[in-house]
mmCIF file of C-alpha atoms in Angstrom:
data_model
loop_
_atom_site.group_PDB
_atom_site.id
_atom_site.type_symbol
_atom_site.label_atom_id
_atom_site.label_comp_id
_atom_site.label_asym_id
_atom_site.label_seq_id
_atom_site.Cartn_x
_atom_site.Cartn_y
_atom_site.Cartn_z
ATOM 1 C CA THR A 80 0.000 0.000 -0.007
ATOM 2 C CA ASP A 81 1.329 3.421 -0.980
ATOM 3 C CA PRO A 82 1.878 5.375 2.281
ATOM 4 C CA ASP A 83 1.119 8.639 0.469
ATOM 5 C CA GLN A 84 -2.228 7.350 -0.881
ATOM 6 C CA PRO A 85 -4.263 8.857 2.002
ATOM 7 C CA LEU A 86 -2.761 12.297 1.287
ATOM 8 C CA PHE A 87 -3.522 11.936 -2.421
ATOM 9 C CA PHE A 88 -7.105 10.868 -1.769
ATOM 10 C CA THR A 89 -7.602 13.648 0.788
ATOM 11 C CA ILE A 90 -6.581 16.322 -1.714
ATOM 12 C CA GLU A 91 -8.756 14.611 -4.354
ATOM 13 C CA GLY A 92 -11.647 14.753 -1.957
ATOM 14 C CA ALA A 93 -10.961 18.376 -1.090
ATOM 15 C CA LYS A 94 -11.034 19.365 -4.744
ATOM 16 C CA MET A 95 -14.263 17.549 -5.423
ATOM 17 C CA GLY A 96 -15.725 18.775 -2.130
ATOM 18 C CA ALA A 97 -14.888 22.399 -2.970
ATOM 19 C CA LEU A 98 -16.547 22.024 -6.376
ATOM 20 C CA LEU A 99 -19.745 20.521 -4.942
ATOM 21 C CA THR A 100 -19.820 23.048 -2.078
ATOM 22 C CA ALA A 101 -19.623 25.902 -4.583
ATOM 23 C CA ILE A 102 -22.465 24.394 -6.597
ATOM 24 C CA THR A 103 -24.530 24.021 -3.406
ATOM 25 C CA TRP A 104 -23.858 27.647 -2.484
ATOM 26 C CA ILE A 105 -25.035 28.740 -5.928
ATOM 27 C CA ILE A 106 -28.229 26.725 -5.609
ATOM 28 C CA CYS A 107 -28.968 27.959 -2.036
ATOM 29 C CA PHE A 108 -28.301 31.648 -2.688
ATOM 30 C CA SER A 109 -30.145 31.513 -6.054
ATOM 31 C CA TYR A 110 -33.120 30.067 -4.218
ATOM 32 C CA ILE A 111 -33.007 32.861 -1.643
ATOM 33 C CA ARG A 112 -32.541 35.507 -4.340
ATOM 34 C CA PHE A 113 -35.242 34.408 -6.734
ATOM 35 C CA ALA A 114 -37.741 32.510 -4.552
ATOM 36 C CA LEU A 115 -37.686 34.322 -1.192
ATOM 37 C CA PHE A 116 -36.948 37.831 -2.504
ATOM 38 C CA ASP A 117 -37.023 40.269 0.405
ATOM 39 C CA ARG A 118 -38.497 37.746 2.831
ATOM 40 C CA ALA A 119 -35.064 36.263 3.652
ATOM 41 C CA ASP A 120 -33.382 37.582 6.778
ATOM 42 C CA SER A 121 -29.793 37.319 8.044
ATOM 43 C CA THR A 122 -30.420 33.896 9.590
ATOM 44 C CA THR A 123 -31.538 32.482 6.233
ATOM 45 C CA TYR A 124 -28.388 33.755 4.573
ATOM 46 C CA ALA A 125 -26.204 32.416 7.384
ATOM 47 C CA LEU A 126 -27.821 28.947 7.119
ATOM 48 C CA ALA A 127 -27.356 28.955 3.346
ATOM 49 C CA PHE A 128 -23.668 29.688 3.868
ATOM 50 C CA LEU A 129 -22.937 27.302 6.763
ATOM 51 C CA ILE A 130 -24.764 24.094 5.959
ATOM 52 C CA PRO A 131 -23.236 23.562 2.458
ATOM 53 C CA ILE A 132 -19.790 23.641 4.080
ATOM 54 C CA THR A 133 -20.613 20.212 5.471
ATOM 55 C CA VAL A 134 -20.568 18.955 1.862
ATOM 56 C CA PHE A 135 -16.868 19.827 1.605
ATOM 57 C CA PHE A 136 -15.893 17.742 4.661
ATOM 58 C CA ALA A 137 -18.398 14.966 3.908
ATOM 59 C CA ILE A 138 -16.826 14.372 0.498
ATOM 60 C CA ILE A 139 -13.360 14.177 2.008
ATOM 61 C CA ALA A 140 -14.601 11.728 4.631
ATOM 62 C CA GLU A 141 -16.179 9.600 1.873
ATOM 63 C CA TYR A 142 -12.755 9.252 0.269
ATOM 64 C CA HIS A 143 -11.302 8.244 3.656
ATOM 65 C CA VAL A 144 -14.058 5.692 4.226
ATOM 66 C CA SER A 145 -13.396 4.133 0.811
ATOM 67 C CA LEU A 146 -9.726 3.655 1.851
ATOM 68 C CA PHE A 147 -10.716 2.119 5.209
ATOM 69 C CA LEU A 148 -13.167 -0.299 3.581
ATOM 70 C CA SER A 149 -10.743 -1.236 0.797
ATOM 71 C CA ARG A 150 -8.293 -2.260 3.528
ATOM 72 C CA ASN A 151 -11.033 -4.068 5.448
ATOM 73 C CA ARG A 152 -10.681 -1.645 8.371
ATOM 74 C CA GLN A 153 -14.223 -1.172 9.614
ATOM 75 C CA ILE A 154 -13.472 -0.271 13.237
ATOM 76 C CA PRO A 155 -12.014 3.204 12.549
ATOM 77 C CA VAL A 156 -15.103 4.128 10.538
ATOM 78 C CA ILE A 157 -17.425 2.909 13.273
ATOM 79 C CA VAL A 158 -15.514 4.377 16.220
ATOM 80 C CA GLY A 159 -14.702 7.637 14.462
ATOM 81 C CA ASN A 160 -18.335 8.377 13.634
ATOM 82 C CA ILE A 161 -19.601 7.394 17.084
ATOM 83 C CA LEU A 162 -16.984 9.414 18.986
ATOM 84 C CA ILE A 163 -17.789 12.525 16.934
ATOM 85 C CA SER A 164 -21.507 12.254 16.295
ATOM 86 C CA LEU A 165 -22.870 10.752 19.512
ATOM 87 C CA PRO A 166 -21.645 13.455 21.927
ATOM 88 C CA VAL A 167 -22.909 16.180 19.593
ATOM 89 C CA VAL A 168 -26.382 14.699 19.179
ATOM 90 C CA ILE A 169 -26.613 14.001 22.919
ATOM 91 C CA GLY A 170 -25.667 17.622 23.467
ATOM 92 C CA MET A 171 -28.467 18.647 21.151
ATOM 93 C CA ILE A 172 -30.904 16.648 23.265
ATOM 94 C CA LEU A 173 -29.763 18.133 26.561
ATOM 95 C CA PHE A 174 -29.431 21.738 25.403
ATOM 96 C CA ASP A 175 -31.565 24.055 23.285
ATOM 97 C CA PHE A 176 -29.538 25.223 20.302
ATOM 98 C CA SER A 177 -30.702 27.749 17.755
ATOM 99 C CA LEU A 178 -30.750 26.802 14.069
ATOM 100 C CA LEU A 179 -27.482 28.664 13.571
ATOM 101 C CA GLY A 180 -25.961 26.832 16.543
ATOM 102 C CA TYR A 181 -27.136 23.536 15.052
ATOM 103 C CA ALA A 182 -25.624 24.439 11.625
ATOM 104 C CA ALA A 183 -22.325 25.427 13.230
ATOM 105 C CA MET A 184 -22.228 22.158 15.182
ATOM 106 C CA LEU A 185 -22.756 20.234 11.941
ATOM 107 C CA VAL A 186 -19.805 21.958 10.284
ATOM 108 C CA VAL A 187 -17.529 21.338 13.277
ATOM 109 C CA THR A 188 -18.620 17.697 13.466
ATOM 110 C CA PHE A 189 -17.943 16.976 9.812
ATOM 111 C CA ALA A 190 -14.592 18.807 9.948
ATOM 112 C CA LEU A 191 -13.437 16.861 13.016
ATOM 113 C CA ARG A 192 -14.440 13.572 11.446
ATOM 114 C CA SER A 193 -12.346 14.300 8.366
ATOM 115 C CA LEU A 194 -9.339 15.293 10.471
ATOM 116 C CA ILE A 195 -9.530 12.196 12.622
ATOM 117 C CA PHE A 196 -9.878 9.901 9.627
ATOM 118 C CA PHE A 197 -6.888 11.553 7.957
ATOM 119 C CA ALA A 198 -4.802 11.210 11.174
ATOM 120 C CA LEU A 199 -5.637 7.502 11.332
ATOM 121 C CA LEU A 200 -4.782 6.876 7.667
ATOM 122 C CA TYR A 201 -1.756 9.022 6.953
ATOM 123 C CA ARG A 202 1.780 8.407 8.106
ATOM 124 C CA PRO A 203 4.150 11.225 6.999
ATOM 125 C CA GLN A 204 7.009 10.117 4.793
ATOM 126 C CA GLY A 205 8.964 13.356 4.900
ATOM 127 C CA ALA A 206 8.579 16.837 3.425
ATOM 128 C CA ARG A 207 9.816 15.879 -0.046
ATOM 129 C CA SER A 208 7.364 13.007 -0.373
ATOM 130 C CA PHE A 209 4.557 15.193 0.964
ATOM 131 C CA LEU A 210 5.218 17.986 -1.576
ATOM 132 C CA ARG A 211 5.550 15.550 -4.485
ATOM 133 C CA THR A 212 2.259 13.822 -3.702
ATOM 134 C CA ALA A 213 0.456 17.116 -2.997
ATOM 135 C CA LEU A 214 1.612 18.673 -6.293
ATOM 136 C CA LEU A 215 0.627 15.521 -8.212
ATOM 137 C CA ALA A 216 -2.867 15.547 -6.652
ATOM 138 C CA LEU A 217 -3.354 19.276 -7.223
ATOM 139 C CA ARG A 218 -2.302 19.092 -10.884
ATOM 140 C CA ARG A 219 -4.303 16.005 -11.761
ATOM 141 C CA LYS A 220 -7.892 16.187 -12.870
ATOM 142 C CA PRO A 221 -10.096 14.735 -10.095
ATOM 143 C CA LEU A 222 -10.572 11.037 -10.689
ATOM 144 C CA VAL A 223 -14.330 11.186 -10.275
ATOM 145 C CA LEU A 224 -14.628 13.752 -13.083
ATOM 146 C CA GLU A 225 -13.171 11.200 -15.491
ATOM 147 C CA ASN A 226 -16.434 9.356 -15.054
ATOM 148 C CA ALA A 227 -18.554 12.206 -13.715
ATOM 149 C CA ARG A 228 -21.905 10.962 -14.982
ATOM 150 C CA GLN A 229 -21.699 7.701 -13.097
ATOM 151 C CA VAL A 230 -20.332 9.372 -9.971
ATOM 152 C CA LEU A 231 -23.107 11.962 -9.850
ATOM 153 C CA ALA A 232 -25.770 9.383 -10.641
ATOM 154 C CA GLY A 233 -24.384 6.941 -8.099
ATOM 155 C CA GLY A 234 -24.651 9.434 -5.252
ATOM 156 C CA SER A 235 -27.819 11.238 -6.319
ATOM 157 C CA ALA A 236 -30.262 9.476 -3.945
ATOM 158 C CA MET A 237 -28.468 10.405 -0.711
ATOM 159 C CA LEU A 238 -27.734 13.866 -2.201
ATOM 160 C CA ALA A 239 -31.492 14.266 -2.649
ATOM 161 C CA TYR A 240 -32.018 13.321 0.984
ATOM 162 C CA SER A 241 -29.515 16.001 2.034
ATOM 163 C CA VAL A 242 -31.127 18.617 -0.210
ATOM 164 C CA VAL A 243 -34.685 18.032 0.974
ATOM 165 C CA SER A 244 -33.482 18.053 4.612
ATOM 166 C CA LEU A 245 -31.866 21.428 4.016
ATOM 167 C CA VAL A 246 -35.022 22.712 2.297
ATOM 168 C CA ALA A 247 -37.106 21.460 5.221
ATOM 169 C CA ILE A 248 -35.025 23.623 7.573
ATOM 170 C CA THR A 249 -35.493 26.614 5.292
ATOM 171 C CA VAL A 250 -39.243 26.024 5.098
ATOM 172 C CA ALA A 251 -39.411 25.702 8.878
ATOM 173 C CA HIS A 252 -37.587 28.985 9.293
ATOM 174 C CA ARG A 253 -40.134 30.698 7.038
ATOM 175 C CA LEU A 254 -42.975 29.336 9.151
ATOM 176 C CA GLY A 255 -41.696 31.137 12.252
ATOM 177 C CA ASP A 256 -39.363 30.629 15.192
ATOM 178 C CA GLY A 257 -41.664 28.167 16.917
ATOM 179 C CA ALA A 258 -41.799 25.909 13.857
ATOM 180 C CA ALA A 259 -38.026 25.995 13.368
ATOM 181 C CA ALA A 260 -37.509 25.004 17.036
ATOM 182 C CA LEU A 261 -40.054 22.177 16.619
ATOM 183 C CA LEU A 262 -38.147 20.791 13.607
ATOM 184 C CA ALA A 263 -34.853 21.015 15.503
ATOM 185 C CA TYR A 264 -36.392 18.990 18.333
ATOM 186 C CA ALA A 265 -38.034 16.481 15.924
ATOM 187 C CA LEU A 266 -34.735 15.746 14.166
ATOM 188 C CA LYS A 267 -32.753 15.001 17.311
ATOM 189 C CA ILE A 268 -33.732 11.360 17.942
ATOM 190 C CA PRO A 269 -33.621 10.229 14.234
ATOM 191 C CA LEU A 270 -30.224 11.904 13.872
ATOM 192 C CA LEU A 271 -29.022 10.208 17.048
ATOM 193 C CA ILE A 272 -29.862 6.787 15.559
ATOM 194 C CA LEU A 273 -28.636 7.526 12.032
ATOM 195 C CA THR A 274 -25.320 9.021 13.211
ATOM 196 C CA SER A 275 -24.509 6.421 15.825
ATOM 197 C CA LEU A 276 -26.154 2.999 15.593
ATOM 198 C CA TRP A 277 -26.553 3.090 11.832
ATOM 199 C CA PHE A 278 -22.879 3.991 11.339
ATOM 200 C CA VAL A 279 -22.034 0.744 13.136
ATOM 201 C CA LEU A 280 -24.434 -1.376 11.101
ATOM 202 C CA GLY A 281 -23.860 0.530 7.852
ATOM 203 C CA ALA A 282 -20.055 0.373 7.977
ATOM 204 C CA ARG A 283 -20.105 -3.404 8.277
ATOM 205 C CA PHE A 284 -22.736 -3.714 5.566
ATOM 206 C CA PHE A 285 -20.880 -1.496 3.084
ATOM 207 C CA SER A 286 -17.647 -3.358 3.743
ATOM 208 C CA LYS A 287 -19.400 -6.641 2.923
ATOM 209 C CA VAL A 288 -20.928 -5.142 -0.230
ATOM 210 C CA VAL A 289 -17.507 -4.068 -1.516
ATOM 211 C CA ARG A 290 -15.846 -7.344 -0.534
ATOM 212 C CA ASP A 291 -18.512 -9.656 -1.994
ATOM 213 C CA ASN A 292 -19.522 -7.460 -4.974
ATOM 214 C CA GLY A 293 -23.071 -7.251 -3.661
ATOM 215 C CA ALA A 294 -23.632 -11.002 -3.280
ATOM 216 C CA GLY A 295 -26.450 -11.737 -0.814
ATOM 217 C CA ALA A 296 -27.054 -8.022 -0.365
ATOM 218 C CA MET A 297 -30.849 -8.237 -0.601
ATOM 219 C CA GLN A 298 -31.056 -10.557 2.382
ATOM 220 C CA VAL A 299 -28.915 -8.231 4.415
ATOM 221 C CA VAL A 300 -30.988 -5.217 3.418
ATOM 222 C CA LEU A 301 -34.154 -6.930 4.603
ATOM 223 C CA ARG A 302 -32.549 -8.095 7.855
ATOM 224 C CA LEU A 303 -31.170 -4.603 8.698
ATOM 225 C CA THR A 304 -34.478 -2.995 7.684
ATOM 226 C CA SER A 305 -36.330 -5.294 10.116
ATOM 227 C CA LEU A 306 -33.969 -4.211 12.876
ATOM 228 C CA ASN A 307 -34.504 -0.519 12.027
ATOM 229 C CA VAL A 308 -38.288 -1.037 12.040
ATOM 230 C CA LEU A 309 -37.985 -2.573 15.501
ATOM 231 C CA ILE A 310 -35.939 0.379 16.724
ATOM 232 C CA ALA A 311 -38.469 2.888 15.349
ATOM 233 C CA VAL A 312 -41.389 0.973 16.920
ATOM 234 C CA ILE A 313 -39.629 0.833 20.302
ATOM 235 C CA LEU A 314 -38.972 4.589 20.152
ATOM 236 C CA ALA A 315 -42.623 5.251 19.181
ATOM 237 C CA VAL A 316 -43.884 3.166 22.121
ATOM 238 C CA CYS A 317 -41.474 4.918 24.454
ATOM 239 C CA ALA A 318 -42.769 8.270 23.168
ATOM 240 C CA GLY A 319 -46.313 7.200 23.972
ATOM 241 C CA ILE A 320 -45.337 6.034 27.440
ATOM 242 C CA PHE A 321 -43.389 9.240 28.097
ATOM 243 C CA GLN A 322 -46.330 11.311 26.918
ATOM 244 C CA TRP A 323 -48.604 9.452 29.320
ATOM 245 C CA GLY A 324 -46.112 9.982 32.123
ATOM 246 C CA LEU A 325 -45.822 13.658 31.236
ATOM 247 C CA HIS A 326 -49.579 14.014 31.454
ATOM 248 C CA LEU A 327 -49.676 12.382 34.906
ATOM 249 C CA TYR A 328 -46.424 13.586 36.525
ATOM 250 C CA GLY A 329 -45.275 16.469 34.344
ATOM 251 C CA GLY A 330 -45.123 18.882 37.298
ATOM 252 C CA GLY A 331 -42.706 16.678 39.222
ATOM 253 C CA LEU A 332 -40.157 15.981 36.468
ATOM 254 C CA SER A 333 -36.744 17.633 36.433
ATOM 255 C CA GLY A 334 -35.802 20.030 33.632
ATOM 256 C CA VAL A 335 -33.503 17.572 31.797
ATOM 257 C CA VAL A 336 -36.025 14.733 31.972
ATOM 258 C CA LEU A 337 -38.817 17.054 30.821
ATOM 259 C CA ASP A 338 -36.710 18.244 27.853
ATOM 260 C CA PHE A 339 -35.925 14.612 26.910
ATOM 261 C CA VAL A 340 -39.626 13.688 26.972
ATOM 262 C CA LYS A 341 -40.427 16.690 24.758
ATOM 263 C CA VAL A 342 -37.683 15.663 22.290
ATOM 264 C CA ILE A 343 -39.057 12.103 22.049
ATOM 265 C CA SER A 344 -42.601 13.361 21.564
ATOM 266 C CA ALA A 345 -41.656 15.939 18.910
ATOM 267 C CA SER A 346 -39.731 13.256 16.983
ATOM 268 C CA LEU A 347 -42.749 11.054 16.335
ATOM 269 C CA PRO A 348 -43.550 12.332 12.798
ATOM 270 C CA LEU A 349 -39.909 11.798 11.739
ATOM 271 C CA LEU A 350 -39.139 8.484 13.426
ATOM 272 C CA PRO A 351 -39.899 6.497 10.222
ATOM 273 C CA ILE A 352 -36.858 8.044 8.526
ATOM 274 C CA ILE A 353 -34.781 5.761 10.780
ATOM 275 C CA VAL A 354 -36.088 3.008 8.468
ATOM 276 C CA PHE A 355 -36.242 4.840 5.151
ATOM 277 C CA VAL A 356 -32.814 6.566 4.985
ATOM 278 C CA PRO A 357 -30.820 3.339 5.520
ATOM 279 C CA ILE A 358 -32.872 1.604 2.804
ATOM 280 C CA ILE A 359 -32.059 4.428 0.366
ATOM 281 C CA GLU A 360 -28.361 4.423 1.300
ATOM 282 C CA MET A 361 -27.973 0.637 1.123
ATOM 283 C CA SER A 362 -29.803 0.447 -2.195
ATOM 284 C CA GLN A 363 -27.659 3.239 -3.613
ATOM 285 C CA ARG A 364 -24.416 1.455 -2.643
ATOM 286 C CA ILE A 365 -25.574 -1.907 -4.005
ATOM 287 C CA LEU A 366 -26.834 -0.493 -7.294
ATOM 288 C CA ALA A 367 -23.582 1.394 -7.779
ATOM 289 C CA THR A 368 -21.593 -1.733 -6.937
ATOM 290 C CA TRP A 369 -23.552 -3.678 -9.555
ATOM 291 C CA GLY A 370 -23.023 -0.922 -12.141
ATOM 292 C CA ASN A 371 -26.710 0.057 -12.210
ATOM 293 C CA HIS A 372 -26.033 3.788 -11.747
ATOM 294 C CA ASP A 373 -28.874 4.748 -14.080
ATOM 295 C CA ARG A 374 -31.499 3.460 -11.615
ATOM 296 C CA ILE A 375 -30.402 5.713 -8.765
ATOM 297 C CA PRO A 376 -31.453 9.113 -10.189
ATOM 298 C CA ARG A 377 -35.030 7.815 -10.368
ATOM 299 C CA VAL A 378 -34.972 7.480 -6.572
ATOM 300 C CA ALA A 379 -33.589 11.014 -6.263
ATOM 301 C CA ALA A 380 -36.282 12.406 -8.573
ATOM 302 C CA VAL A 381 -39.047 10.780 -6.520
ATOM 303 C CA ILE A 382 -37.619 12.121 -3.243
ATOM 304 C CA VAL A 383 -37.253 15.707 -4.565
ATOM 305 C CA GLY A 384 -40.655 15.653 -6.322
ATOM 306 C CA VAL A 385 -42.651 14.360 -3.363
ATOM 307 C CA ALA A 386 -40.857 16.605 -0.882
ATOM 308 C CA GLY A 387 -41.326 19.677 -3.139
ATOM 309 C CA ALA A 388 -45.050 19.116 -3.363
ATOM 310 C CA GLY A 389 -45.259 18.534 0.405
ATOM 311 C CA PHE A 390 -43.242 21.622 1.283
ATOM 312 C CA ALA A 391 -45.391 23.740 -1.018
ATOM 313 C CA ALA A 392 -48.489 22.476 0.797
ATOM 314 C CA ALA A 393 -46.814 23.230 4.161
ATOM 315 C CA LEU A 394 -46.154 26.829 3.120
ATOM 316 C CA VAL A 395 -49.733 27.261 1.882
ATOM 317 C CA LEU A 396 -51.166 25.750 5.074
ATOM 318 C CA HIS A 397 -48.479 27.343 7.246
ATOM 319 C CA SER A 398 -48.063 23.999 9.058
ATOM 320 C CA MET A 399 -44.922 22.527 10.629
ATOM 321 C CA ILE A 400 -46.510 19.135 10.972
ATOM 322 C CA VAL A 401 -47.134 19.078 7.217
ATOM 323 C CA THR A 402 -43.478 19.984 6.677
ATOM 324 C CA MET A 403 -42.304 17.049 8.816
ATOM 325 C CA LEU A 404 -44.745 14.667 7.168
ATOM 326 C CA ALA A 405 -43.617 15.881 3.710
ATOM 327 C CA LEU A 406 -40.031 14.959 4.581
ATOM 328 C CA THR A 407 -41.073 11.551 5.968
ATOM 329 C CA VAL A 408 -43.386 10.693 3.064
ATOM 330 C CA ALA A 409 -40.753 11.794 0.489
ATOM 331 C CA LEU A 410 -38.191 9.467 2.045
ATOM 332 C CA MET A 411 -40.765 6.681 2.271
ATOM 333 C CA ALA A 412 -41.464 7.063 -1.448
ATOM 334 C CA GLY A 413 -37.700 7.051 -2.094
ATOM 335 C CA ALA A 414 -37.266 3.878 -0.046
ATOM 336 C CA ILE A 415 -40.080 2.120 -1.928
ATOM 337 C CA VAL A 416 -38.605 3.036 -5.299
ATOM 338 C CA SER A 417 -35.155 2.026 -4.037
ATOM 339 C CA LEU A 418 -36.365 -1.458 -3.068
ATOM 340 C CA ARG A 419 -38.194 -1.865 -6.382
ATOM 341 C CA SER A 420 -35.091 -0.819 -8.302
ATOM 342 C CA LEU A 421 -32.933 -3.128 -6.197
ATOM 343 C CA THR A 422 -35.276 -6.088 -6.702
ATOM 344 C CA SER A 423 -35.413 -5.474 -10.452
ATOM 345 C CA ALA A 424 -31.616 -5.189 -10.671
ATOM 346 C CA ALA A 425 -31.177 -8.379 -8.626
ATOM 347 C CA GLU A 426 -33.517 -10.327 -10.889
ATOM 348 C CA PHE A 427 -31.744 -9.039 -14.005
ATOM 349 C CA LYS A 428 -28.365 -9.874 -12.456
ATOM 350 C CA SER A 429 -29.453 -13.449 -11.651
ATOM 351 C CA ILE A 430 -30.788 -13.944 -15.173
ATOM 352 C CA GLY A 431 -27.655 -12.503 -16.661
#
């Protein structure tokens, strides 16, 4: 293994991340300029600037993860994500952060994850080797651009998830401070599961997909989906029990416990995304591994289309609940199309 490979891949990821971040900025600020007009305030502009920065660090981390998995090193991916994400999400549960505070935490989290992954992968070989590799990486056209169509298509489903989540935050902000705070609360528990437990399950799954070229992937998808359904149901039952307890003993609960009960209750409309997002991500990885990149943009189109219609209805009705349901239903539709595409691809693969 080339000891300078992590440095090369990090610079490759930084170049691609910078390009995609710039594109995301253009989209966000164009939306503010031409859709919101004079209704956008300083918070809207700050969110449009901060949140796309996570794209830069997320792309770099994806390059690092590909190196870890290619070397069959799953533990750093699992531990790194848990150590960074879990404390942050727990902090979000215990403390009330503004939307700007939440966005800033996201940027810091993604940046720290990239730095830790790089530190685990790279062993310096001296200044001369560093400069030679850095110059080579800077001069070379990004590898992904050599097959840009497949790369963009292969990641479009999860990109759609990120985009509609960002739009949901923007819609919530337009509905008023109370609605934005409600969405921030509602996202806490799903994010806790997706950024901790799912990183553990997902890292092992994606390592197996790469190693076995997708063999037996459908069975694993169904098994992990069953587990995620069980987790979502348990959380929903807990929310109901906590709500009942709040009704009976609300006056005697401590501040932290009361806040936790409120977080669980607010999360109910978004708990199903604990099931839907992993289905979309697993399907995307498997389809890309099988070379069926053309099937993935269909999933992205469904997610964006359903979410767009739902968000429009939420703005007309001025309803935060409709906004949350729009996000959930869009991801449910994306998960259904993902499974159908995956089943069709599996049948074609078996026939072939």
